[in-house]
Short mmCIF file of C-alpha atoms in Angstrom, two decimals:
data_model
loop_
_atom_site.label_atom_id
_atom_site.label_comp_id
_atom_site.label_asym_id
_atom_site.label_seq_id
_atom_site.Cartn_x
_atom_site.Cartn_y
_atom_site.Cartn_z
CA MET A 1 25.24 -13.20 -0.87
CA SER A 2 22.23 -12.55 -3.08
CA TYR A 3 18.72 -13.53 -2.08
CA ARG A 4 18.73 -16.04 -4.91
CA GLU A 5 21.75 -17.79 -3.42
CA ARG A 6 20.38 -17.61 0.11
CA LEU A 7 16.99 -18.97 -0.91
CA LEU A 8 18.64 -21.92 -2.66
CA ALA A 9 20.83 -22.53 0.41
CA ARG A 10 17.72 -22.50 2.61
CA GLN A 11 15.97 -24.94 0.25
CA ARG A 12 18.91 -27.34 0.45
CA GLU A 13 18.88 -27.06 4.24
CA VAL A 14 15.14 -27.58 4.85
CA GLY A 15 14.39 -29.66 1.78
CA ARG A 16 11.74 -27.43 0.22
CA PRO A 17 11.24 -23.90 -1.12
CA VAL A 18 9.56 -21.08 0.76
CA ARG A 19 5.84 -21.74 0.45
CA VAL A 20 3.73 -18.74 -0.51
CA ALA A 21 -0.04 -18.39 -0.27
CA LEU A 22 -1.39 -15.70 -2.59
CA VAL A 23 -4.80 -14.19 -1.89
CA GLY A 24 -6.21 -12.22 -4.81
CA ALA A 25 -5.44 -13.17 -8.41
CA GLY A 26 -6.17 -9.85 -10.07
CA GLN A 27 -3.60 -7.84 -11.98
CA MET A 28 -1.18 -7.43 -9.05
CA GLY A 29 -1.54 -10.97 -7.74
CA ARG A 30 -1.17 -12.51 -11.16
CA GLY A 31 1.98 -10.49 -11.84
CA LEU A 32 3.47 -11.57 -8.52
CA ALA A 33 2.68 -15.24 -9.19
CA ALA A 34 4.33 -15.05 -12.59
CA GLN A 35 7.48 -13.55 -11.11
CA VAL A 36 7.66 -15.89 -8.11
CA GLY A 37 7.42 -18.81 -10.55
CA ARG A 38 10.75 -17.64 -12.02
CA MET A 39 12.57 -17.31 -8.68
CA PRO A 40 14.38 -20.41 -7.36
CA GLY A 41 13.73 -21.14 -3.72
CA LEU A 42 10.19 -19.71 -3.78
CA GLN A 43 6.95 -21.50 -4.63
CA VAL A 44 3.39 -20.30 -4.92
CA SER A 45 1.67 -23.17 -3.14
CA VAL A 46 -1.81 -21.69 -2.76
CA VAL A 47 -3.81 -19.17 -4.74
CA ALA A 48 -7.13 -18.07 -3.27
CA ASP A 49 -9.63 -16.05 -5.25
CA VAL A 50 -13.40 -15.79 -5.44
CA ASP A 51 -12.98 -16.71 -9.11
CA PRO A 52 -11.16 -20.09 -9.31
CA GLY A 53 -10.49 -19.47 -13.00
CA ARG A 54 -8.38 -16.44 -12.15
CA ALA A 55 -6.49 -18.48 -9.57
CA GLU A 56 -5.77 -21.22 -12.11
CA ALA A 57 -4.61 -18.57 -14.59
CA ALA A 58 -2.21 -17.23 -11.98
CA PHE A 59 -0.76 -20.71 -11.53
CA LYS A 60 -0.32 -21.07 -15.28
CA ASP A 61 1.57 -17.78 -15.30
CA ALA A 62 3.78 -19.26 -12.61
CA GLY A 63 4.50 -22.29 -14.82
CA VAL A 64 2.15 -24.66 -12.99
CA ASP A 65 -0.32 -26.76 -15.01
CA GLU A 66 -1.51 -29.31 -12.44
CA VAL A 67 -3.49 -27.90 -9.54
CA VAL A 68 -5.77 -29.19 -6.82
CA VAL A 69 -8.99 -27.19 -6.92
CA ASP A 70 -10.87 -27.13 -3.64
CA ASP A 71 -14.52 -27.24 -4.62
CA GLY A 72 -15.62 -27.44 -1.00
CA SER A 73 -15.58 -31.22 -0.86
CA HIS A 74 -12.01 -31.48 0.43
CA ALA A 75 -11.46 -31.64 4.16
CA SER A 76 -9.09 -29.01 5.53
CA GLY A 77 -6.63 -31.75 6.44
CA ALA A 78 -6.54 -32.98 2.85
CA ILE A 79 -5.75 -29.49 1.56
CA ALA A 80 -3.01 -29.08 4.16
CA ARG A 81 -1.51 -32.45 3.16
CA ALA A 82 -1.58 -31.44 -0.50
CA VAL A 83 0.43 -28.31 0.37
CA GLU A 84 2.83 -30.36 2.49
CA ASP A 85 3.31 -32.72 -0.45
CA GLY A 86 4.38 -29.83 -2.67
CA LYS A 87 1.15 -29.65 -4.67
CA HIS A 88 -0.49 -26.44 -5.84
CA VAL A 89 -3.91 -25.60 -4.44
CA VAL A 90 -6.68 -23.33 -5.70
CA LEU A 91 -9.10 -22.02 -3.06
CA ARG A 92 -12.38 -20.21 -3.67
CA GLY A 93 -11.94 -18.08 -0.55
CA ALA A 94 -9.27 -17.07 1.93
CA GLU A 95 -10.91 -18.38 5.10
CA SER A 96 -8.53 -21.33 5.58
CA VAL A 97 -5.34 -19.80 4.18
CA ALA A 98 -3.88 -18.77 7.54
CA SER A 99 -4.06 -22.32 8.90
CA LEU A 100 -2.29 -23.98 5.95
CA PRO A 101 1.40 -25.03 6.14
CA VAL A 102 2.77 -22.03 4.23
CA ASP A 103 5.51 -19.62 5.26
CA VAL A 104 4.21 -16.35 3.85
CA VAL A 105 0.76 -15.03 3.03
CA VAL A 106 0.57 -12.39 0.31
CA ASP A 107 -2.46 -10.11 0.42
CA ALA A 108 -3.13 -8.84 -3.10
CA THR A 109 -6.79 -8.01 -2.62
CA GLY A 110 -6.62 -4.23 -2.25
CA VAL A 111 -9.75 -4.38 -0.08
CA PRO A 112 -9.34 -3.00 3.48
CA ASN A 113 -11.71 -5.40 5.24
CA VAL A 114 -10.40 -8.49 3.45
CA GLY A 115 -6.87 -7.36 4.19
CA ALA A 116 -7.71 -6.81 7.85
CA GLU A 117 -9.23 -10.27 8.25
CA LEU A 118 -6.49 -12.02 6.33
CA THR A 119 -3.54 -10.25 7.92
CA LEU A 120 -4.84 -10.64 11.45
CA ALA A 121 -5.56 -14.36 10.96
CA ALA A 122 -2.17 -14.97 9.34
CA LEU A 123 -0.20 -13.19 12.07
CA LEU A 124 -2.10 -14.96 14.84
CA ASN A 125 -1.40 -18.28 13.08
CA GLY A 126 2.35 -17.68 12.89
CA LYS A 127 2.61 -16.60 9.25
CA ASP A 128 4.52 -13.65 7.83
CA VAL A 129 2.43 -11.29 5.70
CA VAL A 130 3.45 -9.36 2.61
CA GLY A 131 0.83 -6.79 1.67
CA LEU A 132 -0.01 -5.44 -1.75
CA ASN A 133 -2.86 -3.74 0.08
CA VAL A 134 -1.83 -0.22 1.03
CA GLU A 135 -5.54 0.53 1.38
CA SER A 136 -5.64 -1.63 4.49
CA ASP A 137 -2.34 -0.31 5.83
CA VAL A 138 -3.36 3.36 5.79
CA THR A 139 -6.44 2.36 7.77
CA ILE A 140 -4.98 0.11 10.48
CA GLY A 141 -1.27 -0.15 9.66
CA ILE A 142 0.11 0.94 13.00
CA LEU A 143 -2.03 -1.65 14.79
CA LEU A 144 -0.96 -4.39 12.36
CA ALA A 145 2.68 -3.46 12.99
CA GLN A 146 2.10 -3.83 16.75
CA ILE A 147 0.40 -7.20 16.29
CA ALA A 148 3.29 -8.43 14.14
CA ARG A 149 5.78 -7.47 16.84
CA ALA A 150 3.67 -9.12 19.53
CA THR A 151 3.42 -12.38 17.56
CA GLY A 152 7.05 -12.41 16.38
CA GLN A 153 6.01 -12.30 12.74
CA VAL A 154 6.88 -9.95 9.90
CA TYR A 155 4.19 -7.73 8.42
CA THR A 156 5.25 -5.54 5.54
CA ILE A 157 4.04 -3.57 2.56
CA ALA A 158 5.57 -5.11 -0.54
CA ARG A 159 8.51 -3.84 -2.52
CA GLY A 160 7.71 -2.28 -5.86
CA ASP A 161 4.94 -0.06 -4.53
CA GLU A 162 5.64 3.68 -4.57
CA PRO A 163 5.72 4.15 -0.76
CA VAL A 164 8.50 1.57 -0.35
CA GLU A 165 10.65 2.77 -3.19
CA THR A 166 10.21 6.45 -2.28
CA LYS A 167 11.13 5.72 1.32
CA LYS A 168 14.42 4.26 0.10
CA LEU A 169 15.19 7.62 -1.50
CA VAL A 170 14.16 9.40 1.71
CA ASP A 171 16.45 7.17 3.76
CA PHE A 172 19.30 7.77 1.29
CA ALA A 173 18.83 11.54 1.53
CA ARG A 174 18.60 11.48 5.32
CA ASP A 175 21.71 9.33 5.59
CA LEU A 176 23.52 12.09 3.65
CA ASN A 177 21.94 14.72 5.93
CA PHE A 178 20.12 16.53 3.15
CA GLU A 179 17.05 18.49 4.18
CA ILE A 180 13.95 16.75 2.84
CA ILE A 181 11.71 19.26 1.11
CA CYS A 182 9.21 16.92 -0.53
CA ALA A 183 8.89 13.21 -1.29
CA GLY A 184 6.40 11.85 -3.75
CA LYS A 185 5.38 10.13 -6.94
CA GLY A 186 4.29 10.82 -10.46
CA LYS A 187 0.59 10.16 -11.13
CA ASN A 188 0.13 8.53 -14.52
CA ASN A 189 -3.52 9.56 -14.95
CA PRO A 190 -4.95 13.10 -14.97
CA PHE A 191 -6.86 13.85 -11.76
CA ARG A 192 -10.56 13.28 -12.54
CA PRO A 193 -12.18 13.16 -9.10
CA HIS A 194 -15.76 12.32 -10.06
CA GLU A 195 -15.16 9.34 -12.33
CA THR A 196 -16.92 6.05 -11.61
CA PRO A 197 -16.38 2.46 -12.76
CA ASP A 198 -19.18 2.95 -15.32
CA SER A 199 -17.63 6.06 -16.85
CA LEU A 200 -14.26 4.30 -17.08
CA GLU A 201 -15.49 0.96 -18.44
CA ALA A 202 -14.19 1.43 -22.00
CA GLU A 203 -10.85 2.85 -20.83
CA ALA A 204 -10.44 -0.02 -18.37
CA ALA A 205 -11.18 -2.60 -21.08
CA ALA A 206 -8.55 -1.04 -23.36
CA LYS A 207 -6.01 -1.22 -20.52
CA LYS A 208 -7.15 -4.73 -19.49
CA MET A 209 -7.90 -3.45 -15.99
CA ASN A 210 -10.75 -3.86 -13.54
CA PRO A 211 -12.83 -0.64 -13.87
CA LYS A 212 -12.89 -0.24 -10.09
CA MET A 213 -9.12 -0.48 -9.91
CA LEU A 214 -8.71 2.09 -12.67
CA CYS A 215 -11.23 4.34 -10.95
CA GLU A 216 -9.17 4.26 -7.75
CA PHE A 217 -6.22 5.61 -9.75
CA VAL A 218 -8.10 8.19 -11.80
CA ASP A 219 -10.19 9.69 -8.98
CA GLY A 220 -7.02 10.30 -6.95
CA SER A 221 -7.71 7.80 -4.17
CA LYS A 222 -4.60 5.72 -4.90
CA ALA A 223 -2.30 8.75 -4.85
CA MET A 224 -3.81 9.86 -1.53
CA ILE A 225 -3.43 6.36 -0.08
CA GLU A 226 0.14 5.85 -1.25
CA MET A 227 1.34 9.25 -0.08
CA ALA A 228 -0.34 8.75 3.30
CA SER A 229 1.55 5.48 3.60
CA LEU A 230 4.78 7.26 2.74
CA ALA A 231 4.07 9.93 5.36
CA ASN A 232 3.27 7.35 8.03
CA THR A 233 6.44 5.39 7.39
CA THR A 234 8.81 8.38 7.22
CA GLY A 235 7.26 10.88 9.62
CA LEU A 236 6.84 13.41 6.81
CA GLU A 237 3.74 15.62 6.84
CA VAL A 238 0.90 16.13 4.39
CA SER A 239 1.50 19.20 2.21
CA ARG A 240 -2.16 20.24 2.51
CA ARG A 241 -5.59 18.57 2.34
CA GLY A 242 -5.68 16.68 -0.96
CA MET A 243 -2.08 17.75 -1.73
CA TYR A 244 -1.11 20.21 -4.48
CA GLY A 245 -0.64 17.70 -7.32
CA PRO A 246 0.93 20.15 -9.80
CA GLU A 247 2.14 19.30 -13.27
CA SER A 248 5.88 18.73 -13.50
CA THR A 249 8.60 17.05 -15.49
CA VAL A 250 11.64 15.19 -14.25
CA PRO A 251 14.06 18.05 -15.00
CA THR A 252 11.80 20.55 -13.18
CA LEU A 253 10.89 18.55 -10.06
CA HIS A 254 13.25 20.60 -7.88
CA GLU A 255 11.72 23.79 -9.28
CA THR A 256 8.12 22.68 -8.78
CA PHE A 257 8.52 21.30 -5.27
CA ARG A 258 10.43 24.11 -3.61
CA LEU A 259 9.16 26.67 -1.12
CA LYS A 260 6.81 29.40 -2.35
CA GLU A 261 9.29 32.15 -1.52
CA ASP A 262 11.70 30.43 -3.90
CA GLY A 263 9.14 30.02 -6.71
CA GLY A 264 7.65 26.61 -5.86
CA VAL A 265 4.27 25.39 -4.62
CA LEU A 266 5.09 24.44 -1.02
CA ASP A 267 4.49 26.53 2.10
CA ARG A 268 6.90 24.46 4.21
CA PRO A 269 9.47 21.67 3.88
CA GLY A 270 9.21 18.03 4.98
CA VAL A 271 6.02 17.00 3.19
CA VAL A 272 4.62 14.43 0.77
CA ASP A 273 2.89 15.27 -2.53
CA TYR A 274 2.45 14.03 -6.09
CA CYS A 275 2.57 15.49 -9.58
CA THR A 276 1.02 14.79 -12.94
CA GLY A 277 2.99 14.77 -16.18
CA PRO A 278 5.86 12.61 -17.45
CA VAL A 279 7.30 11.87 -14.00
CA ALA A 280 5.28 8.64 -13.68
CA PRO A 281 6.02 5.81 -13.16
CA GLY A 282 8.89 7.26 -11.17
CA VAL A 283 9.25 8.42 -7.57
CA PHE A 284 11.25 11.35 -6.25
CA VAL A 285 12.64 13.25 -3.31
CA VAL A 286 13.45 16.95 -3.53
CA VAL A 287 16.22 17.94 -1.14
CA ARG A 288 18.05 21.12 -0.18
CA SER A 289 21.57 21.86 1.03
CA ASP A 290 22.94 25.12 2.42
CA HIS A 291 26.58 24.02 2.33
CA PRO A 292 28.43 25.89 -0.46
CA TYR A 293 30.80 23.09 -1.34
CA VAL A 294 28.08 20.40 -1.28
CA VAL A 295 26.06 22.60 -3.63
CA HIS A 296 29.14 22.99 -5.83
CA GLU A 297 29.72 19.22 -5.94
CA MET A 298 26.07 18.47 -6.69
CA SER A 299 26.16 21.00 -9.53
CA TYR A 300 29.39 19.48 -10.82
CA LEU A 301 27.61 16.10 -10.82
CA SER A 302 24.90 17.55 -13.10
CA MET A 303 22.26 17.64 -10.38
CA GLY A 304 21.36 21.30 -11.01
CA GLU A 305 22.40 24.68 -9.73
CA GLY A 306 21.05 24.23 -6.20
CA PRO A 307 20.29 24.71 -3.44
CA TYR A 308 17.34 22.44 -4.37
CA PHE A 309 18.04 19.08 -6.03
CA SER A 310 15.83 16.16 -7.02
CA LEU A 311 16.64 12.49 -6.49
CA TYR A 312 14.64 10.43 -8.93
CA ARG A 313 14.00 6.74 -9.53
CA PRO A 314 12.42 6.39 -12.98
CA TYR A 315 10.39 3.28 -12.25
CA HIS A 316 8.64 1.14 -9.71
CA LEU A 317 8.07 -2.42 -10.83
CA ALA A 318 4.93 -3.13 -8.80
CA SER A 319 4.10 -6.85 -8.71
CA ILE A 320 7.34 -7.79 -10.50
CA GLU A 321 9.43 -6.29 -7.71
CA ALA A 322 7.08 -7.29 -4.88
CA PRO A 323 8.52 -10.83 -4.41
CA LEU A 324 11.73 -9.31 -3.03
CA SER A 325 9.83 -8.66 0.19
CA ILE A 326 9.39 -12.41 0.72
CA PRO A 327 13.08 -13.26 1.33
CA GLU A 328 13.48 -10.03 3.27
CA ALA A 329 10.79 -11.30 5.63
CA VAL A 330 11.72 -14.99 5.73
CA LEU A 331 15.52 -14.72 5.73
CA ASP A 332 16.21 -11.34 7.32
CA ARG A 333 13.07 -11.06 9.48
CA THR A 334 12.86 -7.47 8.25
CA PRO A 335 9.87 -5.60 6.79
CA SER A 336 10.39 -3.67 3.58
CA LEU A 337 8.02 -1.01 4.85
CA ILE A 338 6.16 -0.74 8.14
CA THR A 339 4.12 2.05 9.68
CA GLU A 340 6.05 3.76 12.47
CA ALA A 341 4.00 6.95 12.92
CA TRP A 342 0.52 8.25 12.18
CA THR A 343 1.01 11.65 10.58
CA ALA A 344 -1.44 11.20 7.72
CA GLU A 345 -5.03 10.06 7.38
CA VAL A 346 -7.04 9.22 4.28
CA GLY A 347 -10.54 10.54 4.65
CA ALA A 348 -13.30 10.52 2.05
CA ALA A 349 -14.90 13.18 -0.14
CA ALA A 350 -18.30 12.62 -1.74
CA LYS A 351 -18.32 12.07 -5.50
CA LYS A 352 -21.98 13.04 -5.65
CA ASP A 353 -24.66 14.37 -3.33
CA LEU A 354 -25.35 11.66 -0.74
CA ALA A 355 -28.73 11.34 0.97
CA PRO A 356 -29.80 9.65 4.20
CA GLY A 357 -30.27 5.94 3.57
CA ASP A 358 -27.62 5.70 0.86
CA THR A 359 -25.12 2.86 1.24
CA ILE A 360 -21.51 3.73 0.54
CA ASP A 361 -19.56 1.34 -1.63
CA GLY A 362 -15.83 0.68 -1.51
CA ILE A 363 -12.72 2.42 -2.78
CA GLY A 364 -12.80 3.14 -6.50
CA GLY A 365 -16.58 3.10 -6.49
CA TYR A 366 -19.50 5.41 -7.08
CA CYS A 367 -19.88 7.31 -3.81
CA VAL A 368 -16.60 8.55 -2.35
CA ARG A 369 -12.95 9.17 -3.18
CA GLY A 370 -9.88 9.37 -1.00
CA MET A 371 -8.81 12.67 0.56
CA ILE A 372 -5.48 12.87 2.39
CA GLU A 373 -5.21 15.08 5.46
CA ASP A 374 -2.91 15.65 8.40
CA ALA A 375 -3.83 13.06 11.03
CA ALA A 376 -4.20 15.61 13.83
CA ILE A 377 -6.54 17.75 11.73
CA ALA A 378 -8.53 14.67 10.69
CA LYS A 379 -8.97 13.74 14.33
CA ALA A 380 -9.92 17.26 15.36
CA GLU A 381 -12.53 17.46 12.58
CA ASN A 382 -13.82 13.92 13.24
CA LEU A 383 -13.13 12.82 9.65
CA VAL A 384 -14.03 9.21 8.95
CA PRO A 385 -11.32 7.09 7.27
CA LEU A 386 -11.97 5.96 3.71
CA GLY A 387 -10.97 2.38 4.54
CA ILE A 388 -13.86 1.77 6.95
CA LEU A 389 -16.69 3.24 4.85
CA ASN A 390 -17.67 0.21 2.80
CA LYS A 391 -21.32 -0.67 3.57
CA ALA A 392 -21.71 2.41 5.79
CA LYS A 393 -25.17 4.04 5.80
CA VAL A 394 -25.47 7.78 5.23
CA VAL A 395 -27.48 9.37 8.05
CA ARG A 396 -27.54 13.01 6.96
CA PRO A 397 -27.13 14.86 3.66
CA VAL A 398 -23.58 15.17 2.32
CA ALA A 399 -22.93 17.52 -0.59
CA ARG A 400 -20.73 16.58 -3.52
CA ASP A 401 -17.03 17.14 -2.67
CA GLN A 402 -17.80 17.50 1.04
CA VAL A 403 -15.45 15.51 3.28
CA LEU A 404 -17.34 12.99 5.41
CA THR A 405 -17.24 12.85 9.20
CA TYR A 406 -18.21 10.09 11.61
CA ASP A 407 -21.44 12.05 12.24
CA ASP A 408 -22.47 11.63 8.59
CA VAL A 409 -22.54 7.84 8.59
CA GLU A 410 -23.47 4.71 10.46
CA LEU A 411 -20.60 2.25 10.07
CA ASP A 412 -20.86 -1.50 9.55
CA GLU A 413 -19.77 -2.40 13.07
CA SER A 414 -19.57 -6.11 12.17
CA SER A 415 -16.68 -5.36 9.82
CA THR A 416 -13.27 -6.54 11.02
CA VAL A 417 -11.52 -3.44 9.70
CA VAL A 418 -13.95 -1.22 11.62
CA MET A 419 -13.34 -3.14 14.83
CA LEU A 420 -9.58 -3.06 14.36
CA ARG A 421 -9.68 0.64 13.59
CA ARG A 422 -11.48 1.18 16.90
CA LEU A 423 -8.62 -0.68 18.62
CA GLN A 424 -6.03 1.37 16.77
CA ASP A 425 -7.72 4.61 17.83
CA ARG A 426 -7.52 3.48 21.45
CA LEU A 427 -3.88 2.54 20.96
CA LEU A 428 -3.01 5.94 19.49
CA ALA A 429 -4.95 7.72 22.22
CA GLY A 430 -2.81 6.00 24.84
CA GLY A 431 -5.83 4.53 26.55
CA GLY A 432 -3.99 1.64 28.20
CA LEU A 433 -4.92 -0.89 25.54
CA GLN A 434 -3.73 -4.40 26.37
CA LEU A 435 -3.15 -5.74 22.88
CA GLU A 436 -3.29 -9.47 23.68
CA SER A 437 -6.54 -9.26 25.62
CA ALA A 438 -8.07 -6.90 23.05
CA LEU A 439 -7.34 -9.38 20.27
CA ARG A 440 -8.58 -12.42 22.13
CA GLY A 441 -12.00 -12.19 20.54
CA PHE A 442 -10.43 -12.32 17.05
CA ALA A 443 -8.33 -15.44 17.61
#
């Protein structure tokens, strides 16, 4: 039975659709709202955004014209009753979202600290969480997965993002017992590591994007983040610090991402990487088989001469596909993607010379860019994760392109994502962390 049929059956049984609270009405959130508005059995009941106009626009995209706008004068009970009554509510902030009578909270903020606060509050309040915030997941994803299990809720990265759709290809290849050589994505922007929101303002306007969001793509941070997520959810390794990122085409993927002794760029199999060129917006897995008849059959099926072959999905539908994670969570109690290992870390490289006293801004900003690395190497070299650097103070000079360590900065210790990262580090170190007692101060 399709999810459409099952959602309608659930609505007939309980008398209402699945209620969704969306936090973040930017490009991704607005796309999700528009798609959910077309899916029977689902309803966007709440949209929270610092800009109420964007939240109202998201509701309009979802086919909703009448909304209740909380201007701060409504008591929390009145907002909850409005949701219970099937009304549509606009909130200026996400503080009360977790306590509202919704079934699923969707985090479309892309900001690690906001995602940390929102996801933790939602899970502790008995809500499932669908994340369009891989930035948060590559920072504290293994801890969030543990919290979800402890609370009996579902926490998942949303369908439509490259890590989820690439993992499906990895699972397919592993089920067929192919050797995984490389899994990855096409990057649709040339790698320009020192760009800033200011330098990209005109390009962002032409693409109708937030300059910071575009900067995260162009400076490579997004590719590093997404491939770290893929590594951490498949157990694959990082090809090398920053990855190779060669140019490739779809027909030559299995030639580009093969071992060096066979003419490719890789020094070993079982890694994640990305490429530039006309592979985007697709995702891929390069596999190898040493069985003569399997190679013969794959060649017969127009997959190449072997022994390397590429499995390719020519698209990922981002926010349009993301709503599929909602029925997976609500009906099947299954995450689309959840962190099971910690093989990759996303550190930070300086975009410019940083001096003591400088304050580091967030991802896609002016100071740092993402830099993927093997998690064990990152730990050994004391590299500081990108996701916890917002508002950090530089305490010693850092040269342009240098990768930052914990010794280079003073973190904002009041930040929820910093505190949760400290807990995750204890968890990964096997330090006898009692999760429930550790989280008591956050409840």
